[in-house]
Amino acid sequence: MRTGVARGVGAVVLALWLSMPVAANADEPFSIEERITDRVDALGDRRGEVEEAIDRLFEDHRLDLYVIYVDNFSGMDRAEWADTTAQRSQLGINDALLAVATGERVYQLSVDADYPLTDDQLREIESEAIEPPLRANDWAGGAIGAANGIAATLSGQQVQAPEIVPGEESPSADGGFPWVPVLIGAGAVGVGAYAYPRARRRRSTSAGPSKLTLDDLAAR
């Protein structure tokens, strides 16, 4: 049980959902070792684009974005899954975690309670920069949109969706691929460098239904 002091409980949450069977392989929460963890090969040859967007965010604003792609959240509530993973990874006040379950087609954006953006700002980033590419199966675009959206908000600029490049609908449909760690270039800050309390709670801004269909998201 998490017992930190913070405003709100859980994580910033919105969802993508399609009626489809969930893969048998379950991905339990775990401690991440790199900025990008892609266990289902969702990024393919676009991993470098995601790295560049994350690097720019850190270089310009000293905020880190960690991205995870798995098949599913092992039957757990997505906020609980992302929060548990963030806590096990000792992510701190300047770290955001974007977790995407490609098989279930849901995602979770998790930030610290004291993250330097408001709930409304985070909701705008989700609706304008993360959800449009994910709806089009642009898995890399979701992460790029998150990094660029955070940077734009901090700079007082308008949040925009990245150029959308539709991808494979469910890259994890065959069970996924083994995760091969890839080291990030200069400027990366490993999660081990942080010493924030692991019990620190993550923030929740969700006020909507637990699962939204793609049609619902498009209508919004």
PDB file of C-alpha atoms in Angstrom:
ATOM      1  CA  MET A   1       0.000   0.000   0.000  1.00  0.00           C
ATOM      2  CA  ARG A   2       1.255   3.483  -0.905  1.00  0.00           C
ATOM      3  CA  THR A   3       1.282   5.961   1.927  1.00  0.00           C
ATOM      4  CA  GLY A   4       2.897   9.140   0.603  1.00  0.00           C
ATOM      5  CA  VAL A   5       1.584  12.650   1.086  1.00  0.00           C
ATOM      6  CA  ALA A   6       0.292  14.286  -2.070  1.00  0.00           C
ATOM      7  CA  ARG A   7      -2.707  15.895  -3.614  1.00  0.00           C
ATOM      8  CA  GLY A   8      -4.868  13.402  -5.456  1.00  0.00           C
ATOM      9  CA  VAL A   9      -4.424   9.678  -5.783  1.00  0.00           C
ATOM     10  CA  GLY A  10      -3.217   7.649  -8.723  1.00  0.00           C
ATOM     11  CA  ALA A  11      -2.161   9.120 -12.061  1.00  0.00           C
ATOM     12  CA  VAL A  12      -3.268  11.341 -14.887  1.00  0.00           C
ATOM     13  CA  VAL A  13      -5.600   9.026 -16.780  1.00  0.00           C
ATOM     14  CA  LEU A  14      -7.424   8.724 -20.040  1.00  0.00           C
ATOM     15  CA  ALA A  15      -7.863   5.553 -22.127  1.00  0.00           C
ATOM     16  CA  LEU A  16      -7.991   4.121 -25.607  1.00  0.00           C
ATOM     17  CA  TRP A  17     -10.035   0.953 -25.906  1.00  0.00           C
ATOM     18  CA  LEU A  18     -11.077  -1.492 -28.621  1.00  0.00           C
ATOM     19  CA  SER A  19     -13.081  -4.687 -28.117  1.00  0.00           C
ATOM     20  CA  MET A  20     -10.428  -7.300 -28.688  1.00  0.00           C
ATOM     21  CA  PRO A  21      -9.009 -10.265 -26.771  1.00  0.00           C
ATOM     22  CA  VAL A  22      -6.151  -9.565 -24.395  1.00  0.00           C
ATOM     23  CA  ALA A  23      -2.944 -11.504 -24.969  1.00  0.00           C
ATOM     24  CA  ALA A  24      -2.222 -14.309 -22.564  1.00  0.00           C
ATOM     25  CA  ASN A  25       1.141 -12.870 -21.593  1.00  0.00           C
ATOM     26  CA  ALA A  26       0.727 -10.569 -18.593  1.00  0.00           C
ATOM     27  CA  ASP A  27       3.079  -7.688 -17.914  1.00  0.00           C
ATOM     28  CA  GLU A  28       3.370  -7.073 -14.196  1.00  0.00           C
ATOM     29  CA  PRO A  29       4.663  -3.710 -12.874  1.00  0.00           C
ATOM     30  CA  PHE A  30       8.454  -3.598 -12.849  1.00  0.00           C
ATOM     31  CA  SER A  31      11.433  -1.345 -12.259  1.00  0.00           C
ATOM     32  CA  ILE A  32      12.483   0.364 -15.483  1.00  0.00           C
ATOM     33  CA  GLU A  33      16.147   0.862 -16.312  1.00  0.00           C
ATOM     34  CA  GLU A  34      15.977   3.121 -19.367  1.00  0.00           C
ATOM     35  CA  ARG A  35      13.913   6.023 -20.626  1.00  0.00           C
ATOM     36  CA  ILE A  36      12.309   3.778 -23.244  1.00  0.00           C
ATOM     37  CA  THR A  37      11.096   0.251 -22.561  1.00  0.00           C
ATOM     38  CA  ASP A  38       9.490  -1.389 -25.598  1.00  0.00           C
ATOM     39  CA  ARG A  39       8.554  -4.985 -24.904  1.00  0.00           C
ATOM     40  CA  VAL A  40       6.337  -5.386 -27.957  1.00  0.00           C
ATOM     41  CA  ASP A  41       8.436  -3.673 -30.649  1.00  0.00           C
ATOM     42  CA  ALA A  42       5.787  -0.959 -30.974  1.00  0.00           C
ATOM     43  CA  LEU A  43       8.325   1.667 -32.042  1.00  0.00           C
ATOM     44  CA  GLY A  44      10.080  -0.329 -34.727  1.00  0.00           C
ATOM     45  CA  ASP A  45      12.533   1.881 -36.607  1.00  0.00           C
ATOM     46  CA  ARG A  46      11.105   5.070 -35.031  1.00  0.00           C
ATOM     47  CA  ARG A  47      12.755   4.629 -31.651  1.00  0.00           C
ATOM     48  CA  GLY A  48      15.287   7.317 -32.509  1.00  0.00           C
ATOM     49  CA  GLU A  49      12.529   9.886 -33.045  1.00  0.00           C
ATOM     50  CA  VAL A  50      11.172   9.215 -29.574  1.00  0.00           C
ATOM     51  CA  GLU A  51      14.653   9.464 -28.056  1.00  0.00           C
ATOM     52  CA  GLU A  52      15.206  12.832 -29.735  1.00  0.00           C
ATOM     53  CA  ALA A  53      11.918  14.249 -28.400  1.00  0.00           C
ATOM     54  CA  ILE A  54      12.680  13.035 -24.874  1.00  0.00           C
ATOM     55  CA  ASP A  55      16.224  14.401 -25.057  1.00  0.00           C
ATOM     56  CA  ARG A  56      14.961  17.834 -26.167  1.00  0.00           C
ATOM     57  CA  LEU A  57      12.512  17.943 -23.269  1.00  0.00           C
ATOM     58  CA  PHE A  58      15.290  17.235 -20.796  1.00  0.00           C
ATOM     59  CA  GLU A  59      17.802  19.591 -22.369  1.00  0.00           C
ATOM     60  CA  ASP A  60      15.340  22.502 -22.532  1.00  0.00           C
ATOM     61  CA  HIS A  61      13.417  22.019 -19.282  1.00  0.00           C
ATOM     62  CA  ARG A  62      15.270  19.452 -17.165  1.00  0.00           C
ATOM     63  CA  LEU A  63      12.207  17.218 -17.073  1.00  0.00           C
ATOM     64  CA  ASP A  64      12.372  13.536 -17.934  1.00  0.00           C
ATOM     65  CA  LEU A  65       9.799  11.431 -19.741  1.00  0.00           C
ATOM     66  CA  TYR A  66       9.881   7.651 -19.400  1.00  0.00           C
ATOM     67  CA  VAL A  67       7.911   5.574 -21.892  1.00  0.00           C
ATOM     68  CA  ILE A  68       6.803   1.958 -21.584  1.00  0.00           C
ATOM     69  CA  TYR A  69       5.118  -0.226 -24.203  1.00  0.00           C
ATOM     70  CA  VAL A  70       3.721  -3.558 -23.037  1.00  0.00           C
ATOM     71  CA  ASP A  71       0.964  -5.840 -24.257  1.00  0.00           C
ATOM     72  CA  ASN A  72      -1.328  -5.409 -21.253  1.00  0.00           C
ATOM     73  CA  PHE A  73      -1.475  -4.269 -17.646  1.00  0.00           C
ATOM     74  CA  SER A  74      -1.948  -7.798 -16.275  1.00  0.00           C
ATOM     75  CA  GLY A  75      -5.551  -7.175 -15.286  1.00  0.00           C
ATOM     76  CA  MET A  76      -4.631  -4.297 -12.972  1.00  0.00           C
ATOM     77  CA  ASP A  77      -6.201  -0.859 -12.969  1.00  0.00           C
ATOM     78  CA  ARG A  78      -4.004   1.151 -15.333  1.00  0.00           C
ATOM     79  CA  ALA A  79      -3.423   3.922 -12.781  1.00  0.00           C
ATOM     80  CA  GLU A  80      -2.306   1.382 -10.191  1.00  0.00           C
ATOM     81  CA  TRP A  81      -0.058  -0.327 -12.741  1.00  0.00           C
ATOM     82  CA  ALA A  82       1.655   2.901 -13.796  1.00  0.00           C
ATOM     83  CA  ASP A  83       1.969   4.206 -10.245  1.00  0.00           C
ATOM     84  CA  THR A  84       3.456   0.949  -9.008  1.00  0.00           C
ATOM     85  CA  THR A  85       5.960   0.893 -11.863  1.00  0.00           C
ATOM     86  CA  ALA A  86       6.906   4.538 -11.235  1.00  0.00           C
ATOM     87  CA  GLN A  87       7.419   3.894  -7.536  1.00  0.00           C
ATOM     88  CA  ARG A  88       9.472   0.755  -8.085  1.00  0.00           C
ATOM     89  CA  SER A  89      11.594   2.772 -10.499  1.00  0.00           C
ATOM     90  CA  GLN A  90      11.963   5.577  -7.933  1.00  0.00           C
ATOM     91  CA  LEU A  91      10.772   8.211 -10.376  1.00  0.00           C
ATOM     92  CA  GLY A  92      10.801  11.673  -8.872  1.00  0.00           C
ATOM     93  CA  ILE A  93       9.142  15.046  -8.953  1.00  0.00           C
ATOM     94  CA  ASN A  94      10.466  15.948 -12.434  1.00  0.00           C
ATOM     95  CA  ASP A  95       9.644  12.597 -14.036  1.00  0.00           C
ATOM     96  CA  ALA A  96       6.578  11.693 -16.079  1.00  0.00           C
ATOM     97  CA  LEU A  97       5.745   8.131 -17.058  1.00  0.00           C
ATOM     98  CA  LEU A  98       3.721   7.253 -20.158  1.00  0.00           C
ATOM     99  CA  ALA A  99       2.656   3.598 -20.092  1.00  0.00           C
ATOM    100  CA  VAL A 100       0.928   2.136 -23.163  1.00  0.00           C
ATOM    101  CA  ALA A 101      -0.690  -1.306 -23.289  1.00  0.00           C
ATOM    102  CA  THR A 102      -0.936  -1.924 -27.022  1.00  0.00           C
ATOM    103  CA  GLY A 103      -2.891  -5.175 -26.756  1.00  0.00           C
ATOM    104  CA  GLU A 104      -5.537  -3.655 -24.500  1.00  0.00           C
ATOM    105  CA  ARG A 105      -5.306  -0.291 -26.254  1.00  0.00           C
ATOM    106  CA  VAL A 106      -5.185   1.716 -23.049  1.00  0.00           C
ATOM    107  CA  TYR A 107      -2.608   4.162 -21.786  1.00  0.00           C
ATOM    108  CA  GLN A 108      -1.695   5.951 -18.595  1.00  0.00           C
ATOM    109  CA  LEU A 109       0.190   9.189 -17.994  1.00  0.00           C
ATOM    110  CA  SER A 110       1.574   9.243 -14.455  1.00  0.00           C
ATOM    111  CA  VAL A 111       3.229  12.237 -12.795  1.00  0.00           C
ATOM    112  CA  ASP A 112       4.278  13.221  -9.293  1.00  0.00           C
ATOM    113  CA  ALA A 113       1.820  15.183  -7.172  1.00  0.00           C
ATOM    114  CA  ASP A 114       4.200  18.165  -7.364  1.00  0.00           C
ATOM    115  CA  TYR A 115       4.926  17.920 -11.090  1.00  0.00           C
ATOM    116  CA  PRO A 116       5.269  21.468 -12.530  1.00  0.00           C
ATOM    117  CA  LEU A 117       2.096  21.337 -14.652  1.00  0.00           C
ATOM    118  CA  THR A 118      -1.519  21.658 -13.562  1.00  0.00           C
ATOM    119  CA  ASP A 119      -4.149  18.978 -14.040  1.00  0.00           C
ATOM    120  CA  ASP A 120      -5.842  21.050 -16.742  1.00  0.00           C
ATOM    121  CA  GLN A 121      -2.556  21.448 -18.607  1.00  0.00           C
ATOM    122  CA  LEU A 122      -1.934  17.732 -18.445  1.00  0.00           C
ATOM    123  CA  ARG A 123      -5.436  16.971 -19.708  1.00  0.00           C
ATOM    124  CA  GLU A 124      -4.819  19.263 -22.678  1.00  0.00           C
ATOM    125  CA  ILE A 125      -1.578  17.464 -23.478  1.00  0.00           C
ATOM    126  CA  GLU A 126      -3.410  14.146 -23.365  1.00  0.00           C
ATOM    127  CA  SER A 127      -6.317  15.204 -25.551  1.00  0.00           C
ATOM    128  CA  GLU A 128      -4.321  17.254 -28.054  1.00  0.00           C
ATOM    129  CA  ALA A 129      -0.940  15.537 -28.315  1.00  0.00           C
ATOM    130  CA  ILE A 130      -1.154  11.966 -27.011  1.00  0.00           C
ATOM    131  CA  GLU A 131      -4.573  10.598 -27.952  1.00  0.00           C
ATOM    132  CA  PRO A 132      -4.697  11.623 -31.662  1.00  0.00           C
ATOM    133  CA  PRO A 133      -1.613   9.587 -32.626  1.00  0.00           C
ATOM    134  CA  LEU A 134      -2.564   6.644 -30.409  1.00  0.00           C
ATOM    135  CA  ARG A 135      -6.017   6.499 -32.007  1.00  0.00           C
ATOM    136  CA  ALA A 136      -4.220   6.104 -35.350  1.00  0.00           C
ATOM    137  CA  ASN A 137      -1.930   3.361 -33.961  1.00  0.00           C
ATOM    138  CA  ASP A 138       0.971   5.795 -34.079  1.00  0.00           C
ATOM    139  CA  TRP A 139       2.710   4.427 -30.985  1.00  0.00           C
ATOM    140  CA  ALA A 140       5.841   6.511 -31.449  1.00  0.00           C
ATOM    141  CA  GLY A 141       3.705   9.591 -32.044  1.00  0.00           C
ATOM    142  CA  GLY A 142       2.048   9.185 -28.659  1.00  0.00           C
ATOM    143  CA  ALA A 143       5.391   9.481 -26.888  1.00  0.00           C
ATOM    144  CA  ILE A 144       6.604  12.279 -29.150  1.00  0.00           C
ATOM    145  CA  GLY A 145       3.355  14.128 -28.549  1.00  0.00           C
ATOM    146  CA  ALA A 146       3.760  13.747 -24.791  1.00  0.00           C
ATOM    147  CA  ALA A 147       7.329  15.098 -24.801  1.00  0.00           C
ATOM    148  CA  ASN A 148       6.571  17.953 -27.191  1.00  0.00           C
ATOM    149  CA  GLY A 149       3.307  18.778 -25.439  1.00  0.00           C
ATOM    150  CA  ILE A 150       4.990  19.088 -22.049  1.00  0.00           C
ATOM    151  CA  ALA A 151       7.721  21.258 -23.560  1.00  0.00           C
ATOM    152  CA  ALA A 152       5.232  23.483 -25.386  1.00  0.00           C
ATOM    153  CA  THR A 153       3.161  24.020 -22.254  1.00  0.00           C
ATOM    154  CA  LEU A 154       6.196  24.970 -20.199  1.00  0.00           C
ATOM    155  CA  SER A 155       7.209  27.425 -22.929  1.00  0.00           C
ATOM    156  CA  GLY A 156       3.766  29.003 -23.077  1.00  0.00           C
ATOM    157  CA  GLN A 157       3.114  27.682 -26.579  1.00  0.00           C
ATOM    158  CA  GLN A 158       0.102  25.909 -28.040  1.00  0.00           C
ATOM    159  CA  VAL A 159      -0.007  22.140 -27.627  1.00  0.00           C
ATOM    160  CA  GLN A 160      -0.224  20.359 -30.953  1.00  0.00           C
ATOM    161  CA  ALA A 161      -0.308  16.752 -32.097  1.00  0.00           C
ATOM    162  CA  PRO A 162       2.805  15.504 -33.891  1.00  0.00           C
ATOM    163  CA  GLU A 163       2.655  14.533 -37.530  1.00  0.00           C
ATOM    164  CA  ILE A 164       0.744  11.249 -37.397  1.00  0.00           C
ATOM    165  CA  VAL A 165       2.240   8.141 -38.983  1.00  0.00           C
ATOM    166  CA  PRO A 166      -0.280   5.277 -38.657  1.00  0.00           C
ATOM    167  CA  GLY A 167       1.267   2.000 -37.571  1.00  0.00           C
ATOM    168  CA  GLU A 168       0.346  -1.586 -36.822  1.00  0.00           C
ATOM    169  CA  GLU A 169      -2.954  -1.861 -34.962  1.00  0.00           C
ATOM    170  CA  SER A 170      -1.703  -4.300 -32.353  1.00  0.00           C
ATOM    171  CA  PRO A 171       2.061  -4.890 -32.439  1.00  0.00           C
ATOM    172  CA  SER A 172       1.669  -7.264 -29.502  1.00  0.00           C
ATOM    173  CA  ALA A 173      -0.961  -9.491 -31.114  1.00  0.00           C
ATOM    174  CA  ASP A 174       1.599 -12.280 -31.501  1.00  0.00           C
ATOM    175  CA  GLY A 175       2.752 -12.044 -27.888  1.00  0.00           C
ATOM    176  CA  GLY A 176       5.365  -9.377 -28.375  1.00  0.00           C
ATOM    177  CA  PHE A 177       9.122  -9.478 -28.631  1.00  0.00           C
ATOM    178  CA  PRO A 178      11.777  -9.787 -25.930  1.00  0.00           C
ATOM    179  CA  TRP A 179      12.832  -6.402 -24.630  1.00  0.00           C
ATOM    180  CA  VAL A 180      16.368  -5.432 -25.567  1.00  0.00           C
ATOM    181  CA  PRO A 181      17.661  -2.477 -23.527  1.00  0.00           C
ATOM    182  CA  VAL A 182      18.962   0.418 -25.599  1.00  0.00           C
ATOM    183  CA  LEU A 183      21.210   2.987 -23.957  1.00  0.00           C
ATOM    184  CA  ILE A 184      20.260   6.624 -24.456  1.00  0.00           C
ATOM    185  CA  GLY A 185      22.865   9.161 -25.506  1.00  0.00           C
ATOM    186  CA  ALA A 186      24.347  12.040 -23.540  1.00  0.00           C
ATOM    187  CA  GLY A 187      21.905  13.975 -21.416  1.00  0.00           C
ATOM    188  CA  ALA A 188      19.998  10.932 -20.192  1.00  0.00           C
ATOM    189  CA  VAL A 189      19.475  10.662 -16.462  1.00  0.00           C
ATOM    190  CA  GLY A 190      19.017   7.135 -15.105  1.00  0.00           C
ATOM    191  CA  VAL A 191      16.264   6.475 -12.617  1.00  0.00           C
ATOM    192  CA  GLY A 192      18.857   5.275 -10.123  1.00  0.00           C
ATOM    193  CA  ALA A 193      20.122   8.826  -9.758  1.00  0.00           C
ATOM    194  CA  TYR A 194      16.969   9.865  -7.925  1.00  0.00           C
ATOM    195  CA  ALA A 195      16.461   9.401  -4.225  1.00  0.00           C
ATOM    196  CA  TYR A 196      12.847  10.507  -3.832  1.00  0.00           C
ATOM    197  CA  PRO A 197      10.719   8.458  -1.423  1.00  0.00           C
ATOM    198  CA  ARG A 198       9.218   5.452  -3.137  1.00  0.00           C
ATOM    199  CA  ALA A 199       5.981   6.026  -1.249  1.00  0.00           C
ATOM    200  CA  ARG A 200       5.348   9.370  -2.963  1.00  0.00           C
ATOM    201  CA  ARG A 201       1.942   9.216  -4.590  1.00  0.00           C
ATOM    202  CA  ARG A 202       1.290  10.018  -8.198  1.00  0.00           C
ATOM    203  CA  ARG A 203      -1.386  12.472  -9.306  1.00  0.00           C
ATOM    204  CA  SER A 204      -4.828  11.732 -10.735  1.00  0.00           C
ATOM    205  CA  THR A 205      -6.798  14.110 -12.932  1.00  0.00           C
ATOM    206  CA  SER A 206      -9.326  11.695 -14.324  1.00  0.00           C
ATOM    207  CA  ALA A 207     -12.973  12.495 -13.837  1.00  0.00           C
ATOM    208  CA  GLY A 208     -14.389  10.465 -16.695  1.00  0.00           C
ATOM    209  CA  PRO A 209     -15.386   6.842 -17.237  1.00  0.00           C
ATOM    210  CA  SER A 210     -12.804   4.140 -16.691  1.00  0.00           C
ATOM    211  CA  LYS A 211     -12.787   3.034 -20.308  1.00  0.00           C
ATOM    212  CA  LEU A 212     -13.549   5.133 -23.359  1.00  0.00           C
ATOM    213  CA  THR A 213     -14.123   3.742 -26.842  1.00  0.00           C
ATOM    214  CA  LEU A 214     -12.263   5.204 -29.763  1.00  0.00           C
ATOM    215  CA  ASP A 215     -15.552   6.649 -31.003  1.00  0.00           C
ATOM    216  CA  ASP A 216     -16.088   8.340 -27.634  1.00  0.00           C
ATOM    217  CA  LEU A 217     -12.619   9.883 -27.757  1.00  0.00           C
ATOM    218  CA  ALA A 218     -13.148  11.065 -31.330  1.00  0.00           C
ATOM    219  CA  ALA A 219     -16.480  12.649 -30.376  1.00  0.00           C
ATOM    220  CA  ARG A 220     -14.804  14.524 -27.514  1.00  0.00           C
TER     221      ARG A 220
END
